[in-house]
Amino acid sequence: MLVGVGHVFDISSQVEDIITRVQPDVIALELDRSRLQALLSPDGQRGDLPFFHSLLASLQERIAKKYGVATGSEMAAAARRARDSAIGILCIDLDVRMVMTRLWRSIPLRKKLLFMVSGLTSLFISKKRVEEEIESFETEPETYLQEMRSTLPELYTILIDERNRHMAARLRQALDMYDSIVAFVGEGHTPGMEELLTDETLSLTVVHLSELRGDTWRDRLPEPAPG
C-alpha cells in the first residue's frame, strides 16, 4: 500500500488508523535513518543542515504552523504507532544531506538567487495559496510535475525522479522479506512510484493525500479482520 502524505498537514490520526487497520508486516517511510531519529527525539533536534535544506525546511515549518502542526508530524506518528504495535520500520529514502548537497551544487547561480528570494517571500504565503497549489497538483499531477521538469529540471531529477527510483527499488527488495508493506511518502512521489511499482507481480493499493484530508481513505482499505 502506497500512501501519499503531506508533511505540513494534520493527518497523523489518519496515518495511525491506517496502520492499525491494515496491520502490515512492516511500514516504510520517506526518511533516512538520521531524519527518523531527529523526528523521534524529544527536542526534534535536526542538527547542522546544508543551507538549501535549511531553506526548504524553514518554508515547510512556516506552512505547517498555519495548520497547527509540526513539520513531519505524520511521519513521527506513523513511526510511533508502528513501534507501539511491534511493527517494523524501514527508512527507504536517500540520505538527505547527500541529496541536498548534490542539488545545491547542480543549480546555476541565477536559480540559487531565485530560491533565496522565494524563501524570503514565503514568509508571507497564505493558507489559501497553499490550498490552491495542493488542489492544482491533485487535479492534474502529471501537468504539475511536467511544469517542474521544464522549469526546474535539476530540482525534479534529484528531488523527485531519482528518489522515486531509489524508494521503489527499496520496496521491491523488501517484498522478498515481507508480504504486507504500507509505505508513507510525500504525495509528490506517488505518481512516479505508482508507475514504477505497477506490474502483474505486485498487488498495489494507492491512497492519496486528498483522500486522507477528505476522510474518504477508508474506501481504499480492505475491511478489518474480524475480532
Coordinates of N, CA and C in Angstrom, one line a residue:
M1 N 0.8 -1.2 0.0 CA 0.0 0.0 0.0 C 0.9 1.2 0.0
L2 N 0.6 2.1 -0.9 CA 1.4 3.4 -1.1 C 0.5 4.5 -0.6
V3 N 0.9 5.2 0.4 CA 0.0 6.3 1.0 C 0.7 7.6 0.8
G4 N 0.1 8.5 0.1 CA 0.6 9.9 -0.2 C 0.3 10.8 1.0
V5 N 1.3 11.4 1.6 CA 1.1 12.3 2.7 C 1.6 13.7 2.4
G6 N 1.3 14.6 3.3 CA 1.8 16.0 3.2 C 2.5 16.3 4.5
H7 N 3.7 16.8 4.5 CA 4.5 16.9 5.7 C 4.0 18.2 6.5
V8 N 3.1 18.9 6.0 CA 2.7 20.1 6.7 C 1.2 20.1 7.2
F9 N 0.6 18.9 7.0 CA -0.9 18.8 7.3 C -1.1 18.0 8.5
D10 N -2.3 18.2 9.1 CA -2.7 17.5 10.4 C -3.4 16.2 10.0
I11 N -2.6 15.2 9.6 CA -3.2 13.9 9.2 C -2.6 12.7 10.0
S12 N -2.1 13.0 11.2 CA -1.5 12.0 12.0 C -2.5 10.9 12.4
S13 N -3.7 11.3 12.7 CA -4.7 10.3 13.2 C -5.1 9.4 12.0
Q14 N -5.2 9.9 10.8 CA -5.5 9.0 9.6 C -4.3 8.0 9.4
V15 N -3.1 8.5 9.5 CA -1.9 7.7 9.3 C -1.9 6.5 10.4
E16 N -2.2 6.9 11.6 CA -2.2 5.9 12.7 C -3.3 4.9 12.4
D17 N -4.5 5.3 12.0 CA -5.6 4.5 11.8 C -5.3 3.5 10.6
I18 N -4.6 3.9 9.6 CA -4.3 3.0 8.5 C -3.4 1.9 9.0
I19 N -2.4 2.2 9.8 CA -1.5 1.1 10.4 C -2.3 0.2 11.3
T20 N -3.2 0.7 12.1 CA -4.0 -0.1 13.0 C -4.9 -1.0 12.2
R21 N -5.5 -0.5 11.2 CA -6.5 -1.3 10.4 C -5.8 -2.3 9.5
V22 N -4.7 -2.0 8.9 CA -4.1 -2.9 7.9 C -3.2 -3.9 8.7
Q23 N -2.5 -3.5 9.8 CA -1.6 -4.3 10.5 C -0.6 -5.0 9.5
P24 N 0.2 -4.1 8.8 CA 1.2 -4.7 7.9 C 2.3 -5.4 8.6
D25 N 3.1 -6.1 7.9 CA 4.3 -6.7 8.4 C 5.4 -5.7 8.8
V26 N 5.4 -4.6 8.0 CA 6.4 -3.5 8.2 C 5.8 -2.2 7.6
I27 N 6.2 -1.1 8.1 CA 5.9 0.2 7.4 C 7.2 0.7 6.8
A28 N 7.0 1.5 5.7 CA 8.2 2.1 5.1 C 7.9 3.6 5.1
L29 N 9.0 4.4 5.4 CA 8.8 5.8 5.5 C 9.8 6.6 4.5
E30 N 9.3 7.7 4.0 CA 10.2 8.5 3.1 C 11.1 9.3 4.0
L31 N 12.0 8.6 4.6 CA 13.0 9.2 5.5 C 14.3 8.4 5.4
D32 N 15.4 9.0 5.8 CA 16.6 8.2 6.1 C 16.7 8.0 7.6
R33 N 17.6 7.2 8.0 CA 17.7 6.9 9.5 C 17.9 8.1 10.3
S34 N 18.8 9.1 9.9 CA 19.0 10.2 10.7 C 17.8 11.1 10.9
R35 N 17.0 11.3 9.8 CA 15.8 12.1 9.9 C 14.8 11.4 10.8
L36 N 14.7 10.1 10.8 CA 13.8 9.4 11.7 C 14.2 9.7 13.1
Q37 N 15.4 9.5 13.4 CA 15.9 9.7 14.8 C 15.6 11.2 15.2
A38 N 15.8 12.1 14.3 CA 15.6 13.5 14.7 C 14.1 13.8 14.9
L39 N 13.2 13.2 14.1 CA 11.8 13.3 14.4 C 11.3 12.7 15.7
L40 N 12.0 11.6 16.1 CA 11.5 11.0 17.3 C 12.3 11.5 18.6
S41 N 13.3 12.3 18.4 CA 14.0 12.9 19.5 C 13.1 13.8 20.3
P42 N 13.2 13.9 21.6 CA 12.3 14.8 22.4 C 12.3 16.2 22.0
D43 N 13.5 16.7 21.6 CA 13.5 18.2 21.2 C 13.4 18.4 19.7
G44 N 13.3 17.3 18.9 CA 13.2 17.4 17.5 C 14.4 18.0 16.8
Q45 N 15.6 17.8 17.5 CA 16.8 18.5 17.0 C 17.2 17.9 15.7
R46 N 17.4 18.7 14.7 CA 17.8 18.3 13.3 C 19.3 18.3 13.1
G47 N 20.1 19.0 14.0 CA 21.5 19.1 13.7 C 21.8 20.1 12.7
D48 N 23.1 20.1 12.3 CA 23.5 21.1 11.2 C 23.1 20.5 9.9
L49 N 22.4 21.4 9.1 CA 21.8 21.0 7.8 C 22.5 21.8 6.7
P50 N 22.6 21.3 5.5 CA 23.1 22.1 4.4 C 22.1 23.3 4.2
F51 N 22.7 24.4 3.7 CA 22.0 25.6 3.5 C 20.6 25.4 2.8
F52 N 20.7 24.7 1.7 CA 19.4 24.6 0.9 C 18.4 23.8 1.6
H53 N 18.8 22.8 2.3 CA 17.9 22.0 3.1 C 17.2 22.9 4.2
S54 N 18.1 23.7 4.9 CA 17.5 24.6 5.9 C 16.5 25.5 5.3
L55 N 16.8 26.0 4.1 CA 15.8 26.9 3.5 C 14.5 26.2 3.2
L56 N 14.5 25.0 2.7 CA 13.3 24.3 2.4 C 12.6 23.9 3.7
A57 N 13.4 23.5 4.7 CA 12.8 23.1 6.0 C 12.1 24.3 6.6
S58 N 12.7 25.5 6.5 CA 12.1 26.7 7.1 C 10.7 27.0 6.4
L59 N 10.7 26.8 5.1 CA 9.4 27.1 4.4 C 8.4 26.1 4.8
Q60 N 8.7 24.8 5.0 CA 7.8 23.8 5.4 C 7.3 24.1 6.8
E61 N 8.2 24.6 7.7 CA 7.8 24.9 9.1 C 6.8 26.0 9.1
R62 N 7.0 27.0 8.3 CA 6.0 28.2 8.3 C 4.7 27.7 7.8
I63 N 4.6 26.9 6.8 CA 3.3 26.4 6.3 C 2.7 25.5 7.3
A64 N 3.4 24.6 7.9 CA 2.9 23.7 8.9 C 2.2 24.4 10.1
K65 N 2.8 25.5 10.5 CA 2.3 26.3 11.6 C 0.9 26.8 11.2
K66 N 0.6 27.1 10.0 CA -0.7 27.5 9.6 C -1.8 26.4 9.8
Y67 N -1.3 25.2 9.8 CA -2.2 24.0 10.1 C -2.1 23.5 11.5
G68 N -1.4 24.2 12.3 CA -1.3 23.9 13.8 C -0.5 22.6 14.1
V69 N 0.5 22.2 13.2 CA 1.2 21.0 13.4 C 2.7 21.3 13.2
A70 N 3.5 20.4 13.6 CA 5.0 20.4 13.3 C 5.3 19.7 12.0
T71 N 6.3 20.2 11.3 CA 6.6 19.5 10.0 C 7.0 18.0 10.3
G72 N 6.4 17.2 9.4 CA 6.7 15.7 9.6 C 6.0 15.0 10.7
S73 N 5.0 15.7 11.3 CA 4.3 15.1 12.4 C 3.6 13.7 12.0
E74 N 3.2 13.6 10.7 CA 2.6 12.4 10.3 C 3.6 11.2 10.2
M75 N 4.8 11.6 9.9 CA 5.8 10.5 9.8 C 6.2 10.1 11.2
A76 N 6.3 11.0 12.1 CA 6.6 10.7 13.5 C 5.4 9.8 14.1
A77 N 4.2 10.2 13.8 CA 3.1 9.4 14.3 C 3.1 8.0 13.7
A78 N 3.4 7.8 12.4 CA 3.5 6.5 11.8 C 4.5 5.7 12.5
A79 N 5.7 6.3 12.8 CA 6.8 5.5 13.4 C 6.4 5.1 14.9
R80 N 5.7 6.0 15.6 CA 5.4 5.7 17.0 C 4.3 4.6 17.0
R81 N 3.3 4.7 16.1 CA 2.3 3.7 16.1 C 2.8 2.3 15.7
A82 N 3.7 2.3 14.8 CA 4.4 1.0 14.4 C 5.2 0.5 15.5
R83 N 5.9 1.3 16.2 CA 6.7 0.8 17.3 C 5.8 0.3 18.5
D84 N 4.7 1.0 18.7 CA 3.8 0.5 19.8 C 3.1 -0.8 19.4
S85 N 3.0 -1.0 18.1 CA 2.3 -2.2 17.7 C 3.3 -3.3 17.3
A86 N 4.6 -3.2 17.6 CA 5.6 -4.1 17.3 C 5.7 -4.4 15.8
I87 N 5.5 -3.4 15.0 CA 5.6 -3.5 13.6 C 7.0 -2.8 13.2
G88 N 7.7 -3.5 12.2 CA 9.0 -3.0 11.8 C 8.9 -1.7 11.0
I89 N 10.0 -1.0 11.0 CA 10.1 0.3 10.3 C 11.3 0.3 9.3
L90 N 11.0 0.6 8.1 CA 12.0 0.7 7.0 C 12.2 2.2 6.6
C91 N 13.4 2.7 6.6 CA 13.7 4.0 6.1 C 14.2 3.8 4.7
I92 N 13.4 4.3 3.7 CA 13.6 3.9 2.3 C 14.2 5.1 1.5
D93 N 14.4 6.2 2.1 CA 14.8 7.4 1.3 C 16.4 7.5 1.3
L94 N 16.9 8.2 0.3 CA 18.3 8.6 0.3 C 18.7 9.5 1.4
D95 N 20.0 9.5 1.7 CA 20.5 10.4 2.8 C 20.2 11.8 2.4
V96 N 19.5 12.6 3.3 CA 19.0 13.9 2.9 C 20.2 14.9 2.7
R97 N 21.3 14.7 3.5 CA 22.4 15.6 3.4 C 23.1 15.4 2.0
M98 N 23.2 14.2 1.6 CA 23.8 13.9 0.3 C 23.0 14.5 -0.8
V99 N 21.6 14.3 -0.7 CA 20.7 14.8 -1.8 C 20.8 16.3 -1.9
M100 N 20.7 17.0 -0.7 CA 20.6 18.5 -0.7 C 22.0 19.1 -1.2
T101 N 23.1 18.5 -0.7 CA 24.4 19.0 -1.1 C 24.6 18.9 -2.6
R102 N 24.2 17.7 -3.2 CA 24.3 17.5 -4.6 C 23.4 18.4 -5.4
L103 N 22.2 18.6 -4.9 CA 21.2 19.5 -5.5 C 21.8 21.0 -5.6
W104 N 22.2 21.4 -4.4 CA 22.7 22.8 -4.4 C 23.9 23.0 -5.3
R105 N 24.8 22.0 -5.5 CA 25.9 22.1 -6.4 C 25.5 22.1 -7.8
S106 N 24.4 21.5 -8.1 CA 23.9 21.4 -9.5 C 23.1 22.6 -10.0
I107 N 22.7 23.4 -9.1 CA 21.8 24.5 -9.5 C 22.7 25.7 -9.9
P108 N 22.4 26.3 -11.1 CA 23.1 27.5 -11.5 C 22.9 28.7 -10.5
L109 N 23.8 29.6 -10.5 CA 23.8 30.7 -9.6 C 22.5 31.5 -9.7
R110 N 22.0 31.8 -10.9 CA 20.8 32.5 -11.1 C 19.6 31.9 -10.3
K111 N 19.5 30.6 -10.4 CA 18.4 29.9 -9.8 C 18.6 29.8 -8.3
K112 N 19.9 29.8 -7.8 CA 20.1 29.8 -6.4 C 19.6 31.1 -5.8
L113 N 19.8 32.2 -6.5 CA 19.3 33.5 -6.1 C 17.8 33.6 -6.0
L114 N 17.2 32.9 -7.1 CA 15.7 32.9 -7.1 C 15.2 32.1 -5.9
F115 N 15.8 31.0 -5.6 CA 15.4 30.2 -4.4 C 15.5 31.0 -3.1
M116 N 16.6 31.7 -3.0 CA 16.7 32.5 -1.7 C 15.6 33.6 -1.6
V117 N 15.3 34.2 -2.8 CA 14.3 35.2 -2.8 C 12.9 34.6 -2.5
S118 N 12.7 33.4 -3.0 CA 11.5 32.7 -2.8 C 11.3 32.3 -1.3
G119 N 12.5 32.0 -0.7 CA 12.4 31.7 0.7 C 12.0 32.9 1.6
L120 N 12.4 34.0 1.2 CA 12.0 35.3 1.9 C 10.5 35.6 1.7
T121 N 10.1 35.5 0.4 CA 8.7 35.8 0.1 C 7.7 34.7 0.7
S122 N 8.3 33.5 1.0 CA 7.4 32.5 1.6 C 7.0 32.9 3.1
L123 N 7.6 33.9 3.6 CA 7.2 34.4 4.9 C 5.8 34.9 4.9
F124 N 5.3 35.3 3.7 CA 4.0 35.9 3.5 C 3.0 35.0 2.8
I125 N 3.4 33.7 2.6 CA 2.5 32.9 1.9 C 1.2 32.6 2.7
S126 N 0.1 32.6 2.1 CA -1.2 32.4 2.8 C -1.6 31.0 2.8
K127 N -2.5 30.6 3.7 CA -3.0 29.2 3.8 C -3.9 29.0 2.5
K128 N -4.6 30.0 2.1 CA -5.4 29.9 0.9 C -4.5 29.5 -0.3
R129 N -3.4 30.2 -0.4 CA -2.5 29.9 -1.6 C -1.9 28.5 -1.5
V130 N -1.6 28.0 -0.3 CA -1.2 26.6 -0.1 C -2.3 25.7 -0.6
E131 N -3.5 25.9 -0.2 CA -4.6 25.1 -0.6 C -4.8 25.1 -2.1
E132 N -4.6 26.2 -2.7 CA -4.8 26.3 -4.2 C -3.7 25.5 -4.9
E133 N -2.5 25.6 -4.4 CA -1.4 24.8 -5.0 C -1.6 23.3 -4.9
I134 N -2.1 22.9 -3.7 CA -2.4 21.5 -3.4 C -3.5 21.0 -4.3
E135 N -4.5 21.8 -4.5 CA -5.7 21.4 -5.3 C -5.2 21.3 -6.8
S136 N -4.4 22.2 -7.2 CA -3.8 22.2 -8.6 C -3.1 20.9 -8.9
F137 N -2.2 20.5 -7.9 CA -1.5 19.3 -8.1 C -2.4 18.1 -8.1
E138 N -3.3 18.0 -7.1 CA -4.2 16.8 -7.0 C -5.1 16.7 -8.3
T139 N -5.5 17.8 -8.9 CA -6.3 17.8 -10.1 C -5.6 17.2 -11.3
E140 N -4.4 17.8 -11.5 CA -3.6 17.3 -12.7 C -2.1 17.1 -12.2
P141 N -1.8 16.0 -11.5 CA -0.5 15.8 -11.1 C 0.6 15.7 -12.2
E142 N 0.2 15.1 -13.3 CA 1.2 15.0 -14.4 C 1.6 16.3 -15.0
T143 N 0.6 17.2 -15.1 CA 0.8 18.5 -15.7 C 1.7 19.3 -14.7
Y144 N 1.4 19.2 -13.4 CA 2.2 19.9 -12.4 C 3.6 19.5 -12.4
L145 N 3.8 18.2 -12.5 CA 5.2 17.6 -12.5 C 5.9 17.9 -13.8
Q146 N 5.2 18.0 -14.9 CA 5.8 18.3 -16.2 C 6.3 19.8 -16.2
E147 N 5.5 20.7 -15.6 CA 6.0 22.0 -15.5 C 7.2 22.1 -14.6
M148 N 7.3 21.3 -13.6 CA 8.5 21.3 -12.7 C 9.7 20.8 -13.5
R149 N 9.5 19.7 -14.3 CA 10.5 19.2 -15.2 C 11.1 20.2 -16.1
S150 N 10.2 21.1 -16.7 CA 10.5 22.1 -17.7 C 11.3 23.2 -17.1
T151 N 10.8 23.7 -16.0 CA 11.3 25.0 -15.4 C 12.4 24.7 -14.4
L152 N 12.4 23.6 -13.7 CA 13.4 23.3 -12.7 C 13.9 21.9 -12.8
P153 N 14.6 21.6 -13.9 CA 15.0 20.2 -14.2 C 15.9 19.6 -13.2
E154 N 16.8 20.4 -12.6 CA 17.7 19.9 -11.6 C 16.9 19.4 -10.3
L155 N 15.9 20.3 -10.0 CA 15.1 20.0 -8.8 C 14.3 18.7 -9.0
Y156 N 13.7 18.6 -10.2 CA 12.9 17.4 -10.5 C 13.7 16.2 -10.5
T157 N 14.8 16.2 -11.2 CA 15.6 15.0 -11.3 C 16.2 14.5 -10.0
I158 N 16.7 15.4 -9.2 CA 17.4 15.0 -7.9 C 16.4 14.8 -6.8
L159 N 15.4 15.7 -6.7 CA 14.4 15.6 -5.5 C 13.3 14.6 -5.8
I160 N 12.9 14.5 -7.0 CA 11.7 13.6 -7.3 C 12.1 12.3 -8.0
D161 N 12.6 12.4 -9.2 CA 12.8 11.2 -10.0 C 13.8 10.2 -9.4
E162 N 15.0 10.7 -9.1 CA 16.0 9.7 -8.5 C 15.5 9.1 -7.2
R163 N 14.8 9.9 -6.4 CA 14.4 9.4 -5.1 C 13.2 8.4 -5.4
N164 N 12.3 8.7 -6.3 CA 11.3 7.7 -6.7 C 11.9 6.4 -7.0
R165 N 12.9 6.4 -7.9 CA 13.5 5.1 -8.3 C 14.2 4.4 -7.1
H166 N 14.8 5.2 -6.3 CA 15.5 4.6 -5.1 C 14.5 3.9 -4.2
M167 N 13.4 4.7 -3.9 CA 12.4 4.2 -2.9 C 11.6 3.0 -3.5
A168 N 11.3 3.1 -4.7 CA 10.6 1.9 -5.4 C 11.5 0.7 -5.3
A169 N 12.7 0.8 -5.6 CA 13.7 -0.3 -5.6 C 13.8 -0.9 -4.2
R170 N 13.8 0.0 -3.2 CA 13.9 -0.5 -1.8 C 12.6 -1.3 -1.4
L171 N 11.5 -0.8 -1.9 CA 10.2 -1.5 -1.6 C 10.2 -2.9 -2.3
R172 N 10.7 -2.9 -3.5 CA 10.7 -4.2 -4.2 C 11.6 -5.2 -3.5
Q173 N 12.8 -4.7 -3.0 CA 13.7 -5.6 -2.2 C 13.0 -6.1 -0.9
A174 N 12.3 -5.2 -0.3 CA 11.6 -5.5 1.0 C 10.5 -6.6 0.8
L175 N 10.0 -6.7 -0.4 CA 8.9 -7.7 -0.7 C 9.5 -9.1 -0.7
D176 N 10.8 -9.2 -0.7 CA 11.4 -10.5 -0.6 C 11.3 -11.0 0.8
M177 N 11.1 -10.1 1.8 CA 11.1 -10.5 3.2 C 9.7 -10.3 3.8
Y178 N 8.9 -9.4 3.3 CA 7.6 -9.1 3.9 C 6.5 -9.3 2.9
D179 N 5.3 -9.8 3.4 CA 4.2 -10.0 2.5 C 3.3 -8.7 2.4
S180 N 3.3 -7.9 3.5 CA 2.5 -6.7 3.5 C 3.3 -5.5 4.0
I181 N 3.3 -4.5 3.2 CA 4.0 -3.2 3.5 C 3.1 -2.1 3.3
V182 N 3.1 -1.1 4.2 CA 2.4 0.2 4.0 C 3.6 1.2 3.9
A183 N 3.6 1.9 2.8 CA 4.7 2.9 2.6 C 4.1 4.3 2.6
F184 N 4.6 5.2 3.5 CA 4.2 6.6 3.6 C 5.2 7.5 2.9
V185 N 4.8 8.1 1.8 CA 5.7 9.0 1.0 C 4.9 10.3 0.7
G186 N 5.7 11.4 0.5 CA 5.1 12.6 0.1 C 4.2 12.4 -1.2
E187 N 3.1 13.1 -1.2 CA 2.2 13.0 -2.4 C 2.8 13.2 -3.7
G188 N 3.8 14.1 -3.7 CA 4.5 14.4 -5.0 C 5.3 13.2 -5.5
H189 N 5.5 12.2 -4.7 CA 6.2 10.9 -5.1 C 5.2 9.8 -5.6
T190 N 3.9 10.0 -5.3 CA 3.0 8.9 -5.6 C 2.9 8.6 -7.1
P191 N 2.7 9.6 -8.0 CA 2.5 9.2 -9.4 C 3.7 8.4 -10.0
G192 N 4.9 8.9 -9.7 CA 6.1 8.2 -10.2 C 6.3 6.9 -9.6
M193 N 6.1 6.7 -8.3 CA 6.3 5.5 -7.6 C 5.2 4.5 -8.0
E194 N 4.0 4.9 -8.2 CA 2.9 4.0 -8.6 C 3.3 3.4 -10.0
E195 N 3.8 4.3 -10.9 CA 4.2 3.8 -12.2 C 5.3 2.7 -12.1
L196 N 6.3 3.0 -11.2 CA 7.4 2.1 -11.1 C 7.0 0.8 -10.4
L197 N 6.0 0.8 -9.6 CA 5.6 -0.4 -8.8 C 4.5 -1.2 -9.4
T198 N 3.9 -0.7 -10.5 CA 2.7 -1.3 -11.1 C 3.2 -2.4 -12.1
D199 N 2.9 -3.6 -11.8 CA 3.1 -4.7 -12.7 C 2.3 -5.9 -12.2
E200 N 2.3 -7.0 -13.0 CA 1.5 -8.2 -12.7 C 1.9 -8.9 -11.5
T201 N 3.1 -8.6 -11.0 CA 3.7 -9.4 -9.8 C 3.3 -8.8 -8.5
L202 N 2.7 -7.6 -8.5 CA 2.5 -6.8 -7.3 C 1.1 -6.4 -7.1
S203 N 0.5 -6.6 -6.0 CA -0.8 -6.1 -5.6 C -0.7 -4.8 -4.9
L204 N -1.0 -3.7 -5.6 CA -0.8 -2.3 -5.1 C -2.1 -1.6 -4.9
T205 N -2.2 -1.0 -3.7 CA -3.2 0.0 -3.4 C -2.6 1.3 -3.1
V206 N -3.2 2.4 -3.7 CA -2.7 3.7 -3.5 C -3.7 4.6 -2.9
V207 N -3.3 5.2 -1.8 CA -4.2 6.2 -1.1 C -3.6 7.5 -1.2
H208 N -4.3 8.5 -1.7 CA -3.8 9.8 -2.0 C -4.0 10.8 -0.8
L209 N -3.3 11.8 -0.8 CA -3.4 12.9 0.2 C -4.8 13.4 0.3
S210 N -5.4 13.7 -0.9 CA -6.7 14.2 -0.9 C -7.7 13.3 -0.2
E211 N -7.5 12.0 -0.3 CA -8.4 11.0 0.4 C -8.2 11.1 1.9
L212 N -6.9 11.3 2.3 CA -6.7 11.4 3.7 C -7.3 12.6 4.3
R213 N -7.2 13.7 3.6 CA -7.7 15.0 4.1 C -9.2 15.1 4.0
G214 N -9.7 14.4 3.0 CA -11.2 14.4 2.8 C -11.9 13.3 3.5
D215 N -11.1 12.4 4.2 CA -11.7 11.4 5.0 C -12.4 10.3 4.2
T216 N -11.9 10.1 2.9 CA -12.5 9.0 2.1 C -11.5 7.9 2.0
W217 N -10.4 7.9 2.7 CA -9.4 6.9 2.6 C -9.8 5.5 3.0
R218 N -10.8 5.5 3.9 CA -11.3 4.1 4.3 C -11.9 3.3 3.2
D219 N -12.4 4.0 2.1 CA -12.9 3.3 1.0 C -11.8 2.5 0.2
R220 N -10.5 2.9 0.4 CA -9.4 2.3 -0.3 C -8.8 1.2 0.4
L221 N -9.2 0.9 1.7 CA -8.6 -0.1 2.5 C -9.5 -1.4 2.6
P222 N -8.9 -2.5 2.8 CA -9.7 -3.7 3.0 C -10.4 -3.6 4.3
E223 N -11.5 -4.4 4.4 CA -12.2 -4.5 5.6 C -11.4 -5.0 6.7
P224 N -11.5 -4.5 7.9 CA -10.7 -5.1 9.0 C -11.0 -6.5 9.3
A225 N -10.1 -7.2 9.8 CA -10.3 -8.7 10.1 C -11.2 -8.8 11.3
P226 N -12.1 -9.8 11.3 CA -13.0 -10.0 12.5 C -12.2 -10.1 13.8
G227 N -12.7 -9.4 14.8 CA -12.1 -9.5 16.1 C -10.9 -8.6 16.2

